[in-house]
XYZ file of C-alpha atoms in Angstrom:
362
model
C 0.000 0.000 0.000
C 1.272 3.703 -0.568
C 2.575 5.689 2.022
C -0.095 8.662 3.132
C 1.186 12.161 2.101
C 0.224 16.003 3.271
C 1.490 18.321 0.789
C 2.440 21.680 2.362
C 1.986 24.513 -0.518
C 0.920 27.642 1.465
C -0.625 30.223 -0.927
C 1.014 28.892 -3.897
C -1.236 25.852 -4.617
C -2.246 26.104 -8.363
C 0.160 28.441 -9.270
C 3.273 27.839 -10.590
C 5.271 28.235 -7.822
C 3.041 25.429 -6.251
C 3.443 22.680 -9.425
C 4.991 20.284 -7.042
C 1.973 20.146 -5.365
C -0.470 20.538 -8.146
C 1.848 17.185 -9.662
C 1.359 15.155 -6.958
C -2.622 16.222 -6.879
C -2.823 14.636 -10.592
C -0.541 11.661 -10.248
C 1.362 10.591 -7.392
C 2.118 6.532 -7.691
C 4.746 6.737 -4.664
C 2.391 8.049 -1.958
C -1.219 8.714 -1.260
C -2.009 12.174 -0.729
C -4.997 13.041 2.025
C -4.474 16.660 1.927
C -2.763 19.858 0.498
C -2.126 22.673 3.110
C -2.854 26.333 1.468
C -4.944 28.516 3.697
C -5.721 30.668 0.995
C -7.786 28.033 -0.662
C -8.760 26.408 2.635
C -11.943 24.080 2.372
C -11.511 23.535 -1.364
C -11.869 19.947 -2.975
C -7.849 20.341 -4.506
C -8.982 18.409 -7.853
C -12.215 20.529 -8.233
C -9.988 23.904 -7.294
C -7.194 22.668 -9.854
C -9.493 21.283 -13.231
C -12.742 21.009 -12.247
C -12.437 17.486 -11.572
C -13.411 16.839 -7.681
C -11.061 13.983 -5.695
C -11.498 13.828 -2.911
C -8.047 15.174 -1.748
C -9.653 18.532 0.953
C -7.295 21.420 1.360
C -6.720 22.724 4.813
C -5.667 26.003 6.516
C -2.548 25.024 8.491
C -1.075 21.347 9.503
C -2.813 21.843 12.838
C -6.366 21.821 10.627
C -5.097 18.660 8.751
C -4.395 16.719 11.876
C -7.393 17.669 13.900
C -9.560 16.377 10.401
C -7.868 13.283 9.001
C -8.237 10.249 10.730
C -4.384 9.613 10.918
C -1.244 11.377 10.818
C 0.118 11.032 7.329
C 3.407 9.223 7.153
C 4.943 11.394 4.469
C 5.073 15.696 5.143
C 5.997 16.782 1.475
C 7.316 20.497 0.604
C 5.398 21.017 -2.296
C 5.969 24.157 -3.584
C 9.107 25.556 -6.006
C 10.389 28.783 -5.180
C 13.225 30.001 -7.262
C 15.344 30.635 -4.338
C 14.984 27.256 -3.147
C 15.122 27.580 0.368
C 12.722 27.381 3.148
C 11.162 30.178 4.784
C 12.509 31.267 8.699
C 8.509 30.203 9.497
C 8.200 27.239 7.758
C 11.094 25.771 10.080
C 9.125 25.892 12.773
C 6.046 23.900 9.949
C 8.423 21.025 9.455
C 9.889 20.717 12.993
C 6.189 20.284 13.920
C 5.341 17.901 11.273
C 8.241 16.161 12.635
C 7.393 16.082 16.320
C 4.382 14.550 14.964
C 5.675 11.635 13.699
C 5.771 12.797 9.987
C 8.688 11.781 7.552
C 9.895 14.417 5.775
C 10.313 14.546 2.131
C 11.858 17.641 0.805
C 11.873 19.143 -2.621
C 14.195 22.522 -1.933
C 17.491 23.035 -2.814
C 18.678 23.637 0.781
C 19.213 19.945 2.141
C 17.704 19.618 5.762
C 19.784 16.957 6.280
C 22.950 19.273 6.308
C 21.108 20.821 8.929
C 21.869 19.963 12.798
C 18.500 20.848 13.822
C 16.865 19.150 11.482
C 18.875 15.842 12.120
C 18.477 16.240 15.781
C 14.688 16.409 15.342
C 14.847 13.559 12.949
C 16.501 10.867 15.247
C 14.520 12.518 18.941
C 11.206 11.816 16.950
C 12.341 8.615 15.061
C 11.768 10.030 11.691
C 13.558 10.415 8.012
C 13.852 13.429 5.869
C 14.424 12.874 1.989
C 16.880 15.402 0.385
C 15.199 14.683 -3.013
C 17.331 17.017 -4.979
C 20.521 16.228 -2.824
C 23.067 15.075 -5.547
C 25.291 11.646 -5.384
C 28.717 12.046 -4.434
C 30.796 13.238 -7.714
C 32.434 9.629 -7.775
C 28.968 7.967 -7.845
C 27.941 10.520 -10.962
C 28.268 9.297 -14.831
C 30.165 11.819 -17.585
C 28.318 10.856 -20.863
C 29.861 7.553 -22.403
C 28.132 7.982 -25.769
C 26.325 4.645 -25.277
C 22.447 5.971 -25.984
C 23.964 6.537 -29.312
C 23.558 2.791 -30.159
C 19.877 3.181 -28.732
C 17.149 2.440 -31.514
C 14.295 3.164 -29.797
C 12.289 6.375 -30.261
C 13.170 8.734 -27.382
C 10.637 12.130 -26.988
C 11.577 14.773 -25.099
C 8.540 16.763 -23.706
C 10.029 20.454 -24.113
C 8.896 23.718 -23.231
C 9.140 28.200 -23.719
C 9.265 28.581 -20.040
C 9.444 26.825 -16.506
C 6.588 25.436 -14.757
C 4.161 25.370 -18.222
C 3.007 21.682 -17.789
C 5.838 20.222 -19.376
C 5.554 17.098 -16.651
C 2.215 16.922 -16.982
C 1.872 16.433 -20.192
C 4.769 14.108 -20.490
C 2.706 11.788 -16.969
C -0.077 11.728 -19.039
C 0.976 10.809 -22.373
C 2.746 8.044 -21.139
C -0.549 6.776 -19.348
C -2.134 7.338 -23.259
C 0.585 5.012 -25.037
C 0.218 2.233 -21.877
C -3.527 2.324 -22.500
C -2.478 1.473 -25.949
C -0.209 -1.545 -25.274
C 2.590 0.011 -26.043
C 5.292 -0.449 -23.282
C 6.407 3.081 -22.175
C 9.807 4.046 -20.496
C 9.278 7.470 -18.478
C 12.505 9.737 -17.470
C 12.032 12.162 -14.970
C 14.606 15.124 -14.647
C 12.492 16.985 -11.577
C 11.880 16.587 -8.023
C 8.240 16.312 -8.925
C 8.596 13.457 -10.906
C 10.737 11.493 -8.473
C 8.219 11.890 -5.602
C 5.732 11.200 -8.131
C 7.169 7.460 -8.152
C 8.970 7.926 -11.363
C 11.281 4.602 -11.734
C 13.904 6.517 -13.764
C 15.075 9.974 -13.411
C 17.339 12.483 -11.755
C 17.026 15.858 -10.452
C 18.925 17.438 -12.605
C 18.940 20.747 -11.404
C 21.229 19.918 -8.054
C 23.811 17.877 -10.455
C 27.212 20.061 -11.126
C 26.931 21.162 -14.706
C 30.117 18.574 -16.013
C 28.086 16.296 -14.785
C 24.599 16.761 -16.081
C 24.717 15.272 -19.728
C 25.657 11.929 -18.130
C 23.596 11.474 -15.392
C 20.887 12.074 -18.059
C 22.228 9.331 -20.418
C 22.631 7.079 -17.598
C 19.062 7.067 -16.600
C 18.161 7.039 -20.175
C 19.943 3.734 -20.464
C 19.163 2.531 -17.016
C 15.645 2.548 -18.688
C 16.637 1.082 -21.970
C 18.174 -1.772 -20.860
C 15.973 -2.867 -17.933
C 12.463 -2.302 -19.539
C 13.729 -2.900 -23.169
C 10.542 -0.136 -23.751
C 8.856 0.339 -27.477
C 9.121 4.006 -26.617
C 10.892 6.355 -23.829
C 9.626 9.279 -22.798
C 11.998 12.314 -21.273
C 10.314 14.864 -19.242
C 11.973 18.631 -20.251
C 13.105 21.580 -17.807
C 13.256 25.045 -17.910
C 13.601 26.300 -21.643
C 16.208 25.818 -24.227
C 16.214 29.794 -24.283
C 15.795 30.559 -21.044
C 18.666 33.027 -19.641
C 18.844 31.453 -16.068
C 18.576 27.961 -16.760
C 20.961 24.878 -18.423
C 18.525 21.892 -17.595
C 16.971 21.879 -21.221
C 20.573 22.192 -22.588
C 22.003 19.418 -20.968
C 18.422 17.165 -21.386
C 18.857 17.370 -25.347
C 22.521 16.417 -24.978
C 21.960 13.392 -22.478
C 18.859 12.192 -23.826
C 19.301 12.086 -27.722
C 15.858 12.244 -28.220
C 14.611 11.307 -31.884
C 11.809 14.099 -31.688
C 10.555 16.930 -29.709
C 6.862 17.901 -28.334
C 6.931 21.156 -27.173
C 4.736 22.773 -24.181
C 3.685 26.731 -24.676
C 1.428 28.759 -22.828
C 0.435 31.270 -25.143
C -1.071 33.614 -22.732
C 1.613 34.207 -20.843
C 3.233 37.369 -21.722
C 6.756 37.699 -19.441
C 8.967 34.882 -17.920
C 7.566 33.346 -14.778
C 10.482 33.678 -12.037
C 11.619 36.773 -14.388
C 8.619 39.286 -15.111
C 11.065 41.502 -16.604
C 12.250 39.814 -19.598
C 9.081 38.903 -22.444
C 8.547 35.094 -22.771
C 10.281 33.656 -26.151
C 7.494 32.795 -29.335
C 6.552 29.462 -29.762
C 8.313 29.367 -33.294
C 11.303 30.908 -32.081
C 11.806 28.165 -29.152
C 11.093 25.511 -32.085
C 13.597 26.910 -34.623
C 16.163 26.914 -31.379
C 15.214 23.137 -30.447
C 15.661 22.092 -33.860
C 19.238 24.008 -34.523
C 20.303 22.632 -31.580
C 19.162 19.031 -31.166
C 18.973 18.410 -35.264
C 15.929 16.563 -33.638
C 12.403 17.834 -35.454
C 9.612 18.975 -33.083
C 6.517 16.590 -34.348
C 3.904 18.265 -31.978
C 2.774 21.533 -29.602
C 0.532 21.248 -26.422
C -0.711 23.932 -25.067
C -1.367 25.119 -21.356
C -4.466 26.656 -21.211
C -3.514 29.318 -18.423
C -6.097 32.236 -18.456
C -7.580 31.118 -21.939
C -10.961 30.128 -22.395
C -12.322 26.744 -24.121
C -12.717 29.182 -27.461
C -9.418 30.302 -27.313
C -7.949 27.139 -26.746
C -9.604 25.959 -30.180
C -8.599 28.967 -31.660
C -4.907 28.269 -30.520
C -4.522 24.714 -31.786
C -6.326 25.680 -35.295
C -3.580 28.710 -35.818
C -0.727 26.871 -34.473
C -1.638 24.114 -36.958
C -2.254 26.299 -39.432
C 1.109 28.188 -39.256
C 3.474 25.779 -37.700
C 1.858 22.546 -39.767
C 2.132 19.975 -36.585
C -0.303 18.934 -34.616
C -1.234 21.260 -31.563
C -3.432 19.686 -28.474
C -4.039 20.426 -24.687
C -4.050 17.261 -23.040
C -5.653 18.156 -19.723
C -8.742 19.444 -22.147
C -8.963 16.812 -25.092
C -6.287 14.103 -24.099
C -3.348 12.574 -26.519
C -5.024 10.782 -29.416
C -3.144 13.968 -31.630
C 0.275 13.176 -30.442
C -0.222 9.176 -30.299
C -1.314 9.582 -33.802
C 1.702 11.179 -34.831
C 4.162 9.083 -33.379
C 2.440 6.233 -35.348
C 3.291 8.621 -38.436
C 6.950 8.955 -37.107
C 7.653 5.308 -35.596
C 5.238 3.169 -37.983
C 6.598 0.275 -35.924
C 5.090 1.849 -33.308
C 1.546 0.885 -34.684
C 2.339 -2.364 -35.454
C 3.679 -3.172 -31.575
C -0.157 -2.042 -30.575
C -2.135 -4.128 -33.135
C -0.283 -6.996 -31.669
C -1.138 -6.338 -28.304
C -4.605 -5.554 -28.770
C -4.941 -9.164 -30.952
C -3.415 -10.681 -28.164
């Protein structure tokens, strides 16, 4: 059975800021979640407050509310939201020596590693507990410089891309590899995020907390870690960041580790400025593409879009211009799923189609 889960997210739960926790609300395979803690949205049903889609999971005003309303203390205290500093609040110490003291694990998804931190630890063996360093890096003699093997890889590897951070870039790449399952096809998923590692992603690194010589490797070795243990019709690599983005390598170092054969790329076209960087204007989607392809020599098959701030007739709009002027197909797969993109692979990898047809005879 999975291990029950609080997700702490104060104020920042369906924002972007809060996409840890608005992952683990979606899909979480690792852990059970019975509650989000934002007292801003306090009272909410989190599915109904995130899409529309009610689940059950309530969201409560402080950790004191959660505890006084579930039945049992969650095992798991998660840190669920994404600040671009990356380090915890002087407040929220005093959260997750609480959620400690009541018996909680800790898993955390900052930066700063609480287990470098003598309070923490002290708290951690006085209350019997663990706390999970998610993005805490290997030692550098346990970390892989690229070998060239995934070179030798014939399997088609996508890379789920994106014009900015936090645009649904995990999202998209969780649920389309839930579409190709559904379709018998067996699907490798590689997650490069804290978010998908809590998740219960098999694969994956956080590549963001590996030094940068570093980075291309550790990519290719999960890559092939996934390859050669699932022996998969199809991988799937989940993207960071933006190839273009001024304050961020991860997308850089994805392309370079991960090889991938072609490129779906994740735009929300209403946003107008950076998200962490309101000052500087957010790239254009054909812009980012001509960049991916210069770069990767990889073609972009596909767009998706997130729907931030558009309405249903905009959305439509979107995918009919984008398809118009960029001739590939454009979807939002929280609105009208991955039939598009699973079509187009079929198009791309016609072995691919033939895999399915067996399983479904079967």
């Amino acid at each position: 059975m999975k291990e029950t889960a609080i997700v702490y997210c104060e104020s920042k739960f369906g924002t972007m800021d809060g996409k840890t926790a608005n992952g683990l609300v979606r899909s979480s395979g690792k852990y059970k979640i019975v509650g989000v803690i934002d007292s801003t949205k306090a009272g909410l049903d989190a599915g109904e407050y995130l899409e529309e889609k009610p689940n059950d999971i309530p969201v409560f005003r402080s950790l004191e509310h959660a505890l006084e309303n579930l039945t049992e203390t969650p095992n798991q205290f998660i840190y669920g939201i994404a600040p671009s500093e990356g380090f915890l609040q002087n407040n929220e110490r005093d959260i997750v020596l609480t959620a400690m003291e009541k018996g909680m694990n800790i898993v955390n998804t900052l930066h700063e590693f609480l287990t470098d931190d003598k309070e923490f630890m002290n708290h951690s063996v006085k209350y019997g507990v663990t706390i999970n360093d998610v993005r805490k890096p290997p030692q550098k003699k346990d970390m892989h410089l690229f070998s060239g093997r995934i070179l030798d890889i014939k399997t088609p590897i996508v890379a789920v891309l994106g014009t900015d951070s936090a645009v649904g870039k995990r999202t998209t790449a969780v649920i389309l590899e839930e579409a190709l399952k559904e379709k018998g096809l067996n699907v490798a998923f590689v997650a490069t995020g804290q978010t998908g590692l809590i998740q219960g992603a098999k694969y994956g690194v956080a590549i963001d907390a590996i030094p940068s010589q570093f980075m291309t490797g550790e990519i290719e070795n999960q890559v092939m870690r996934a390859y050669e243990n699932e022996n998969p019709d199809i991988i799937i690599v989940e993207g960071q960041g933006a190839l273009s983005h001024p304050a961020y390598i991860s997308s850089c170092s994805i392309i370079r580790g991960s090889r991938p054969n072609s490129i779906i790329v994740q735009h929300p076209p209403k946003r107008e400025n950076l998200g962490d960087f309101s000052y500087m204007k957010m790239p254009t989607l054909k812009s980012e593409i001509d960049l991916i392809e210069t770069f990767s020599k990889s073609k972009v098959v596909a767009v998706t879009i997130n729907h931030e701030g558009m309405s249903d007739k905009e959305v439509l709009d979107t995918v009919s211009e984008y398809e118009k002027d960029l001739n590939v197909p454009t979807t939002d797969v929280l609105k009208y799923g991955c039939d598009k993109l699973i079509n187009q692979f079929f198009e791309v990898y016609p072995e691919l189609k033939s895999k399915t047809k067996k399983v479904l005879v079967n």
